[in-house]
CSV table of C-alpha atoms (C1' of nucleotides) and ligand atoms in Angstrom, one decimal:
chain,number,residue,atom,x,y,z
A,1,UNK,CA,56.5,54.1,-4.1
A,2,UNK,CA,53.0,54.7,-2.2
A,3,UNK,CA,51.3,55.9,-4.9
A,4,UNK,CA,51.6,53.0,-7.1
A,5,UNK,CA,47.5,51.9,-8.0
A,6,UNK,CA,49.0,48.4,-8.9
A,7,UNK,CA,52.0,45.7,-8.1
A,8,UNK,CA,54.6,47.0,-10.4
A,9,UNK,CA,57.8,45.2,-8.9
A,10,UNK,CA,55.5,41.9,-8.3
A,11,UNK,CA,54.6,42.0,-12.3
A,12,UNK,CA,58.0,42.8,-13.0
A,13,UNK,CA,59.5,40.0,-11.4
A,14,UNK,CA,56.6,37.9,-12.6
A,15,UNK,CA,57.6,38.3,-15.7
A,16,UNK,CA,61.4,38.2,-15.2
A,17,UNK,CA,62.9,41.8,-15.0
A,18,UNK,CA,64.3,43.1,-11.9
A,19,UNK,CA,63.1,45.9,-9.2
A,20,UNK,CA,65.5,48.1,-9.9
A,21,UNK,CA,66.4,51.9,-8.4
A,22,UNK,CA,66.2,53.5,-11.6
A,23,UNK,CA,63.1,51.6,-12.6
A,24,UNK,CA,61.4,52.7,-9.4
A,25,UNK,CA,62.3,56.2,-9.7
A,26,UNK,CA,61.5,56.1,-13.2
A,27,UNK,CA,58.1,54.7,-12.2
A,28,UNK,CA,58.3,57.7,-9.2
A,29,UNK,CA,58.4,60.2,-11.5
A,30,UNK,CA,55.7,59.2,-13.9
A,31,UNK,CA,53.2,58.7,-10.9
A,32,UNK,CA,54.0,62.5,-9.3
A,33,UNK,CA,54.0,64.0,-12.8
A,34,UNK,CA,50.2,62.4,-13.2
A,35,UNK,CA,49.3,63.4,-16.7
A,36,UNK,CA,51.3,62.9,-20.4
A,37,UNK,CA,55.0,62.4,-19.2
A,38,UNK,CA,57.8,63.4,-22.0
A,39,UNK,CA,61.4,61.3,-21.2
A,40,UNK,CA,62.9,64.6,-21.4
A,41,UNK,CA,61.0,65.8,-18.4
A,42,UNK,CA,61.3,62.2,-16.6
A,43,UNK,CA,65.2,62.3,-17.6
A,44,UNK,CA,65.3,66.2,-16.1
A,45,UNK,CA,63.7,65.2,-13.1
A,46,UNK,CA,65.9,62.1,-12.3
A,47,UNK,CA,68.8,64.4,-12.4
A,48,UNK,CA,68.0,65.8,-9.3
A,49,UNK,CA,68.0,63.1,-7.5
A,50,UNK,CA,70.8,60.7,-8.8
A,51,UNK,CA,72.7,62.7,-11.8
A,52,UNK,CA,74.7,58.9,-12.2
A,53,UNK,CA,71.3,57.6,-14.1
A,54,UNK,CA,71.9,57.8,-17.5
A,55,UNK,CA,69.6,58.6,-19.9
A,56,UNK,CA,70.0,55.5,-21.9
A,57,UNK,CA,68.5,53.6,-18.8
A,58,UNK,CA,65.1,55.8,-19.3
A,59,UNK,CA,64.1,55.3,-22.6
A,60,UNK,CA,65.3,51.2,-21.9
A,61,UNK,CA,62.7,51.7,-18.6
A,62,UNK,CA,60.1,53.3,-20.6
A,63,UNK,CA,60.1,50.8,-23.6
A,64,UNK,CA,59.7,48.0,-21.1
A,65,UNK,CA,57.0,49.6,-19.2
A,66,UNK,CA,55.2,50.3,-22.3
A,67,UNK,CA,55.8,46.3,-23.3
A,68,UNK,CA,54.5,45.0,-20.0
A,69,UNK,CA,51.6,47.3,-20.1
A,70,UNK,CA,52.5,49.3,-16.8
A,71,UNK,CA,52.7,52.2,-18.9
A,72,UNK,CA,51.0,53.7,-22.1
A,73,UNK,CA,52.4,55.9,-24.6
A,74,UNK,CA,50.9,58.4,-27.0
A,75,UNK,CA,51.9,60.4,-29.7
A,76,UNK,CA,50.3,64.3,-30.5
A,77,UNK,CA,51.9,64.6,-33.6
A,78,UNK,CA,53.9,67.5,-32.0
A,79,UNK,CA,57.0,65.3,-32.3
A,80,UNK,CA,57.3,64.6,-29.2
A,81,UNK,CA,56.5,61.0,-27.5
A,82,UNK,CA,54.2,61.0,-24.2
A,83,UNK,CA,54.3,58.0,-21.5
A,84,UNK,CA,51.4,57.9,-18.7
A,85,UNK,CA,51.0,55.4,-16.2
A,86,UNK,CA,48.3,53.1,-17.2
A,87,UNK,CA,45.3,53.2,-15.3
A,88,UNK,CA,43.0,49.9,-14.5
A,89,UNK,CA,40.7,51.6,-16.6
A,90,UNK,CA,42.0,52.6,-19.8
A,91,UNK,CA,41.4,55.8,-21.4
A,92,UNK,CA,42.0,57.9,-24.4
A,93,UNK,CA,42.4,61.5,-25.9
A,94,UNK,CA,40.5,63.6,-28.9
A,95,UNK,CA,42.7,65.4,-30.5
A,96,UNK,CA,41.7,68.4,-33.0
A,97,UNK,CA,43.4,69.0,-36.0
A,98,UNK,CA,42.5,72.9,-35.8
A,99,UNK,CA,43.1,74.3,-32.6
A,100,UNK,CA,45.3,70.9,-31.5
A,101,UNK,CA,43.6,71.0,-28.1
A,102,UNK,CA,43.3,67.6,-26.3
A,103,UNK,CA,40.3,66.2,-24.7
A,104,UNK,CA,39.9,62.7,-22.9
A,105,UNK,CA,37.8,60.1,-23.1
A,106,UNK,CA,36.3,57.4,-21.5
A,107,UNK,CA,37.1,54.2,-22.8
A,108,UNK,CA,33.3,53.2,-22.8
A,109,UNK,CA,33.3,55.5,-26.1
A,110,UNK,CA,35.1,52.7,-27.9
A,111,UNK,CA,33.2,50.2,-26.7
A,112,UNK,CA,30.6,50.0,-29.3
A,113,UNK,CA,33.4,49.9,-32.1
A,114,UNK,CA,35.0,47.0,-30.8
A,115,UNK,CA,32.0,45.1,-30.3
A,116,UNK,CA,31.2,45.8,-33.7
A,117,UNK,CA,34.9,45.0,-35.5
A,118,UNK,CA,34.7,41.7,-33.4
A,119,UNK,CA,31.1,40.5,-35.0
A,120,UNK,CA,32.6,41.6,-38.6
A,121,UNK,CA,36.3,40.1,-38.1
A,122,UNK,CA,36.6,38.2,-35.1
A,123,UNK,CA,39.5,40.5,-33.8
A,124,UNK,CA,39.3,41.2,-30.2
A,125,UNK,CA,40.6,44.5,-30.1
A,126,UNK,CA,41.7,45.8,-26.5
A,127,UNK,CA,43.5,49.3,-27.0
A,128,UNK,CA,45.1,50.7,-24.8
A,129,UNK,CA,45.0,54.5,-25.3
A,130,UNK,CA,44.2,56.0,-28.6
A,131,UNK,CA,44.5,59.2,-30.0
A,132,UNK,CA,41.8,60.0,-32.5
A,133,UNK,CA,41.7,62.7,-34.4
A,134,UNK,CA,39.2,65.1,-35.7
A,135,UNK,CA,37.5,68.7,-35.2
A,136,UNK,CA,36.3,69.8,-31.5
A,137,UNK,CA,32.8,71.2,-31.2
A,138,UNK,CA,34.4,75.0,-30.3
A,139,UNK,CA,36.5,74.6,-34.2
A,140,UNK,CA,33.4,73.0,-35.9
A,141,UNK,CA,31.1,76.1,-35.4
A,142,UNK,CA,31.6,79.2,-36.7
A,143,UNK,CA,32.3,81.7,-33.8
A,144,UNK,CA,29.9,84.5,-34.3
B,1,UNK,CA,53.5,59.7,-61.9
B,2,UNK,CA,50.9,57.3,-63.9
B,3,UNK,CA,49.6,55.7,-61.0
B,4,UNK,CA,48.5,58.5,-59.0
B,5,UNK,CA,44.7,58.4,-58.1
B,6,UNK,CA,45.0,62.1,-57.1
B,7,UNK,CA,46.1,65.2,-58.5
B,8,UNK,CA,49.4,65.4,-56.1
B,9,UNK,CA,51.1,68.1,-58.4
B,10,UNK,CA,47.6,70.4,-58.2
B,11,UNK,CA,47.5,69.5,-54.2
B,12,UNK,CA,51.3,70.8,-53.5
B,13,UNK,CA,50.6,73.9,-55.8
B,14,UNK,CA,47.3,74.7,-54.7
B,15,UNK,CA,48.7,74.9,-50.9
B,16,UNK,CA,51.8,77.0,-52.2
B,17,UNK,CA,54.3,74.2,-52.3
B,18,UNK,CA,56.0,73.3,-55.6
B,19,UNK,CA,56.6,70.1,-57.7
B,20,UNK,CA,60.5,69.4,-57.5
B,21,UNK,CA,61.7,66.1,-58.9
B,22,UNK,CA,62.3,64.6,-55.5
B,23,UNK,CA,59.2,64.9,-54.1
B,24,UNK,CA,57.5,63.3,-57.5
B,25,UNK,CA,60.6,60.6,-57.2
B,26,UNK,CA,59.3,59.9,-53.3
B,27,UNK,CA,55.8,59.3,-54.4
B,28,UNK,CA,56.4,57.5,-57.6
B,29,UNK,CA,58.3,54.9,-54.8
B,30,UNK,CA,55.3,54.9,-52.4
B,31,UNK,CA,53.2,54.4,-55.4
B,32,UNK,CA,54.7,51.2,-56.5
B,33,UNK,CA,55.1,50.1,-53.2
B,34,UNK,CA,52.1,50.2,-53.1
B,35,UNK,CA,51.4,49.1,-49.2
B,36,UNK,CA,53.2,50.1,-46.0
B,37,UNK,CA,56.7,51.3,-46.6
B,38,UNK,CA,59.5,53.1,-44.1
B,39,UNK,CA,61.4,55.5,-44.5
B,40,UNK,CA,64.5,53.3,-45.2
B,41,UNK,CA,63.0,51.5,-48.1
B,42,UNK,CA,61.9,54.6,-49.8
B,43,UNK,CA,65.4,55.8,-49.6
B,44,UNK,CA,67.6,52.8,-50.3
B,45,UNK,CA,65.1,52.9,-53.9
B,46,UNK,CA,65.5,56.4,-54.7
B,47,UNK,CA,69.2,56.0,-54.5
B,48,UNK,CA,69.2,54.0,-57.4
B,49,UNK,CA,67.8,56.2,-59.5
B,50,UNK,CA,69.7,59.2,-58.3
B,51,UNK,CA,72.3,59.1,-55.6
B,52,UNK,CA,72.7,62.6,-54.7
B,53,UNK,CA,69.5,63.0,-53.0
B,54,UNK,CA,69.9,63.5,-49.5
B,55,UNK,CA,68.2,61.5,-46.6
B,56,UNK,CA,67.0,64.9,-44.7
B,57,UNK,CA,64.6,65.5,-47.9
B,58,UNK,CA,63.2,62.3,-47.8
B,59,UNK,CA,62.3,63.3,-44.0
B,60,UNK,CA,61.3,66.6,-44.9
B,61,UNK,CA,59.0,65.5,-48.0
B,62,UNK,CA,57.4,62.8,-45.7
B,63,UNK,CA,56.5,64.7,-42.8
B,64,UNK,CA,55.0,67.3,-46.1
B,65,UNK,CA,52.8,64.6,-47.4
B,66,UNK,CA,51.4,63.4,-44.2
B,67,UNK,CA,50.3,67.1,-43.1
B,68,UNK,CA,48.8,67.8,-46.4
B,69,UNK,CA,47.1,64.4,-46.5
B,70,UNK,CA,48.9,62.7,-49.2
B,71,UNK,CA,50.2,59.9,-47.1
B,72,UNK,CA,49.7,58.5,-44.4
B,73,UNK,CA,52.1,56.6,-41.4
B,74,UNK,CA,52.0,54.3,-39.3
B,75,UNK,CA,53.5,53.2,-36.3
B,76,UNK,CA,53.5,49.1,-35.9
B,77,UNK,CA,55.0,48.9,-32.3
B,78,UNK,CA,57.8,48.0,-33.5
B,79,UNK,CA,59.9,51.1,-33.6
B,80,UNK,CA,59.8,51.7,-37.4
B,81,UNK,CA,57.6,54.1,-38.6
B,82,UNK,CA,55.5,53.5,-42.3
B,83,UNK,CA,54.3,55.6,-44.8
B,84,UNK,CA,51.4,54.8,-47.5
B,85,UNK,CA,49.7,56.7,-50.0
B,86,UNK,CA,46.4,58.1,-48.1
B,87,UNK,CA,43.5,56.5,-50.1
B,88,UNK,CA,40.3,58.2,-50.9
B,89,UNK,CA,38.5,55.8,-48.8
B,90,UNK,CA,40.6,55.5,-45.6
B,91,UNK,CA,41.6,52.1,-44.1
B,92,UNK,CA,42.6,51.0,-40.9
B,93,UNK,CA,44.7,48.1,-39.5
B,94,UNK,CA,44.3,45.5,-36.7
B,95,UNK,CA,47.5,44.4,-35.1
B,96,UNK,CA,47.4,41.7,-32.7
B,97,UNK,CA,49.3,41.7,-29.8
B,98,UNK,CA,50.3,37.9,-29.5
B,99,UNK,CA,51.5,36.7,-33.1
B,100,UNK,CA,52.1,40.0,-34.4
B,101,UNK,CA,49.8,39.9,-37.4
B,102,UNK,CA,47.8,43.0,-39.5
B,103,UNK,CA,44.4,42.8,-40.9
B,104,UNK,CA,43.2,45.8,-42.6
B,105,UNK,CA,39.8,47.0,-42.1
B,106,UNK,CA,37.8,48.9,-44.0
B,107,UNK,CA,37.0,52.7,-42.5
B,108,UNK,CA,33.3,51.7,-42.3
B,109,UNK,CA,33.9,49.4,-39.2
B,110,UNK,CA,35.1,52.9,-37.2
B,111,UNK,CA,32.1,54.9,-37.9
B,112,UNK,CA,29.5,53.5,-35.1
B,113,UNK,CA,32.3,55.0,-32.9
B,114,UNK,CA,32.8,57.9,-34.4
B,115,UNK,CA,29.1,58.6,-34.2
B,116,UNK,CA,28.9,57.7,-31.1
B,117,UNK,CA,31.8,59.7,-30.0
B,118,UNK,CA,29.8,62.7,-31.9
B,119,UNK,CA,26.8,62.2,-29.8
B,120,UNK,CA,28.7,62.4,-26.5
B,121,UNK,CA,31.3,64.8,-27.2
B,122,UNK,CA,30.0,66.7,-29.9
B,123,UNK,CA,34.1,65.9,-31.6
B,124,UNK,CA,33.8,65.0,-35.0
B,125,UNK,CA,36.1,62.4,-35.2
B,126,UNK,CA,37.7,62.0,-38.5
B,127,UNK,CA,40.8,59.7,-38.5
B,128,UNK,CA,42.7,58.5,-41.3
B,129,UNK,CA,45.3,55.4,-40.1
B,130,UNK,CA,44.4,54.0,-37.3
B,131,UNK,CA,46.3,50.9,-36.2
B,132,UNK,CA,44.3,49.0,-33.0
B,133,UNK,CA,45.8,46.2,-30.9
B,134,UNK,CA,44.5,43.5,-29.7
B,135,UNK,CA,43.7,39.6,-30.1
B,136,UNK,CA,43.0,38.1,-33.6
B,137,UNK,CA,40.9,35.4,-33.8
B,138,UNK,CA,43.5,32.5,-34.5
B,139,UNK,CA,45.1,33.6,-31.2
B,140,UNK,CA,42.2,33.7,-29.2
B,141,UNK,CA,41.1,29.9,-29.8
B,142,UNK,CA,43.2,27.7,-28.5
B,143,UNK,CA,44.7,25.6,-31.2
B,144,UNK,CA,43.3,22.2,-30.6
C,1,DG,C1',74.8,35.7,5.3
C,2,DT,C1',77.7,33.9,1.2
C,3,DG,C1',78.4,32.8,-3.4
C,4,DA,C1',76.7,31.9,-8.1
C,5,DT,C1',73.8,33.3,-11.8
C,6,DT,C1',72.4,36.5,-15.0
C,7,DG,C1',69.6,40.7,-15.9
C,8,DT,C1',70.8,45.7,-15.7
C,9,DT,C1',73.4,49.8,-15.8
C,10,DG,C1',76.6,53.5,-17.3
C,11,DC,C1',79.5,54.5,-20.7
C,12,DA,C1',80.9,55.3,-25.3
C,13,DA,C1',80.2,54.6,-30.1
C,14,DA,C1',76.9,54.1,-33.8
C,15,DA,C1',72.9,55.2,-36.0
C,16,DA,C1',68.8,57.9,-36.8
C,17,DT,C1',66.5,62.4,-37.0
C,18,DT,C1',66.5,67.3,-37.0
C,19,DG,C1',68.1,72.0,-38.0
C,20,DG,C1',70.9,76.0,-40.1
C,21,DC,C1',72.4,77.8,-44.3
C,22,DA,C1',74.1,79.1,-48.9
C,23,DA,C1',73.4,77.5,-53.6
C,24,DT,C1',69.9,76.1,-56.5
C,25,DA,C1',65.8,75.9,-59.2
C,26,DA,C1',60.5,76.1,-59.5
C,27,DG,C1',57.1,79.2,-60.5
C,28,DA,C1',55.2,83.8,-61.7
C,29,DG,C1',55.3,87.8,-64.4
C,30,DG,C1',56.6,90.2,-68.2
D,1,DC,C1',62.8,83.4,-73.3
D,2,DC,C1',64.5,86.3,-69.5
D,3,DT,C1',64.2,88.0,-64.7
D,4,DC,C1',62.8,88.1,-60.1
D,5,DT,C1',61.2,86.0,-56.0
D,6,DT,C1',61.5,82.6,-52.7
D,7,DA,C1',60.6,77.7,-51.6
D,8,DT,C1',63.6,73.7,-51.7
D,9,DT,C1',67.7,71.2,-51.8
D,10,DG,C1',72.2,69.1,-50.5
D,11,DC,C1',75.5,69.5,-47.2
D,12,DC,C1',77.1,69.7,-42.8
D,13,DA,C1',76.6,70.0,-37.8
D,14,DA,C1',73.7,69.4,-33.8
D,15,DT,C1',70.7,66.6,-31.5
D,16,DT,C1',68.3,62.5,-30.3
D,17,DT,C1',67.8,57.6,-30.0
D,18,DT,C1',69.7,53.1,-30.2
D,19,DT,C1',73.2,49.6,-29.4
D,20,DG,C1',77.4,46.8,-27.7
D,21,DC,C1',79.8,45.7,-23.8
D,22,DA,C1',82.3,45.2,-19.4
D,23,DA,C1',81.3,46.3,-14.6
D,24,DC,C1',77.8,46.0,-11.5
D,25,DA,C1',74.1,44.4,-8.6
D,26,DA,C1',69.3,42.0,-7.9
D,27,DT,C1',67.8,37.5,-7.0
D,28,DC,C1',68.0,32.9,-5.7
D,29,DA,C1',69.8,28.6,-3.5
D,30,DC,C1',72.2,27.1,0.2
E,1,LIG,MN1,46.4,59.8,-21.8
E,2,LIG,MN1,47.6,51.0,-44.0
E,3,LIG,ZN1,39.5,72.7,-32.1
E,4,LIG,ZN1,47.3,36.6,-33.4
DNA sequence: GTGATTGTTGCAAAAATTGGCAATAAGAGG
DNA sequence: CCTCTTATTGCCAATTTTTGCAACAATCAC
């Protein structure tokens, strides 16, 4: 509950949802785990410290989060589903479709797309955290 | 099996996979559904024409197409997942985040970023489905 | 603080997705 | 056409995710 970069209980009362133990913790646990979050590794961790929370509350937590924006998710393609506490400034991941290694990236890198999509269609796009696919510079070349 | 605009049947043979009836049967129904279609829908069609295929190979023969590039999903928001044939010319969606409505776009308006991404990270970006949030123009004007 | 209101939780059941496995059948070779 | 190899299927069970609902508790008004 220090760590927090932004108001989370004052949005989620602002927009009607209630401060909540298990949201907090929930909220805890993604802001000590830092990076790409799996609800299995949340769920784990909230064992620990209250084994009463059920699992059914997390993934309700996490889809809200996600919905108000306090949280992003993302989706390797491993299967598995990734949450991350979203930053003020949003970011995103390259993801290579040899070697499946993950880089980020500044949201800046988009920037230019946007602006171009909203000259051609009027569409104001304002994404959140995008996982792009592709081949990383190390897969591209041929090691010699 | 008229309508394909690739050679599926070489595709799966060529990458040691083989033709079965089902898996013609699940493309024939993306095929003439021609645009986004879950899982569900493919499903509920194929039992019509033959009722003892299961569920798990409709699963299985997705999650197939998508990694050899036949088809490609998408994931809306809204918890269900979609699945299209992959065109040769890739497309990509717009989704906005207020009324809920898709645009496609055509996989030109991505490439500025994808160069630019390129120059910076030296990634090759190289994405097939891409579905961007944001504001569409109708929602971003007030309605006077 | 007390009480009323109503969003939230834990639980259990339902539904969706995945995985193991023996029977089947596609594809290759003769 | 027949045989062999082995990828694939349907079936079933395991696992994951969603949903309905009564008990609970956060919030607000007093
Ligand atoms: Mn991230
Ligand atoms: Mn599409
Ligand atoms: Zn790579
Ligand atoms: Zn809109």
């Amino acid at each position: 509950m220090s760590h927090y970069t932004r108001d989370f209980e004052g949005i989620l009362r602002a927009a009607g949802y209630r401060v909540t133990p298990q949201r907090i913790q929930i909220l805890d646990a993604l802001c000590d785990e830092g990076g790409h979050t799996s609800l299995a590794a949340i769920y784990l961790r909230l064992q620990r410290i209250d084994p009463t929370i059920d699992k059914s509350t997390v993934y309700r937590a996490l889809k809200l989060f996600v919905t108000l924006g306090l949280v992003v998710s993302a989706d390797n393609g491993d299967g598995e589903v990734y949450y991350e506490i979203a930053r003020v400034q949003p970011h995103h991941h390259l993801v290579c479709r040899q070697c499946g290694q993950q880089q980020e990236i500044d949201h800046d890198a988009i920037q230019l797309m946007a602006e171009a999509i909203y000259q051609q269609y009027g569409f104001q796009v304002n994404t959140d955290h995008l996982m792009l696919n592709g081949i990383c510079a190390g897969c591209r070349l041929p090691h010699q």
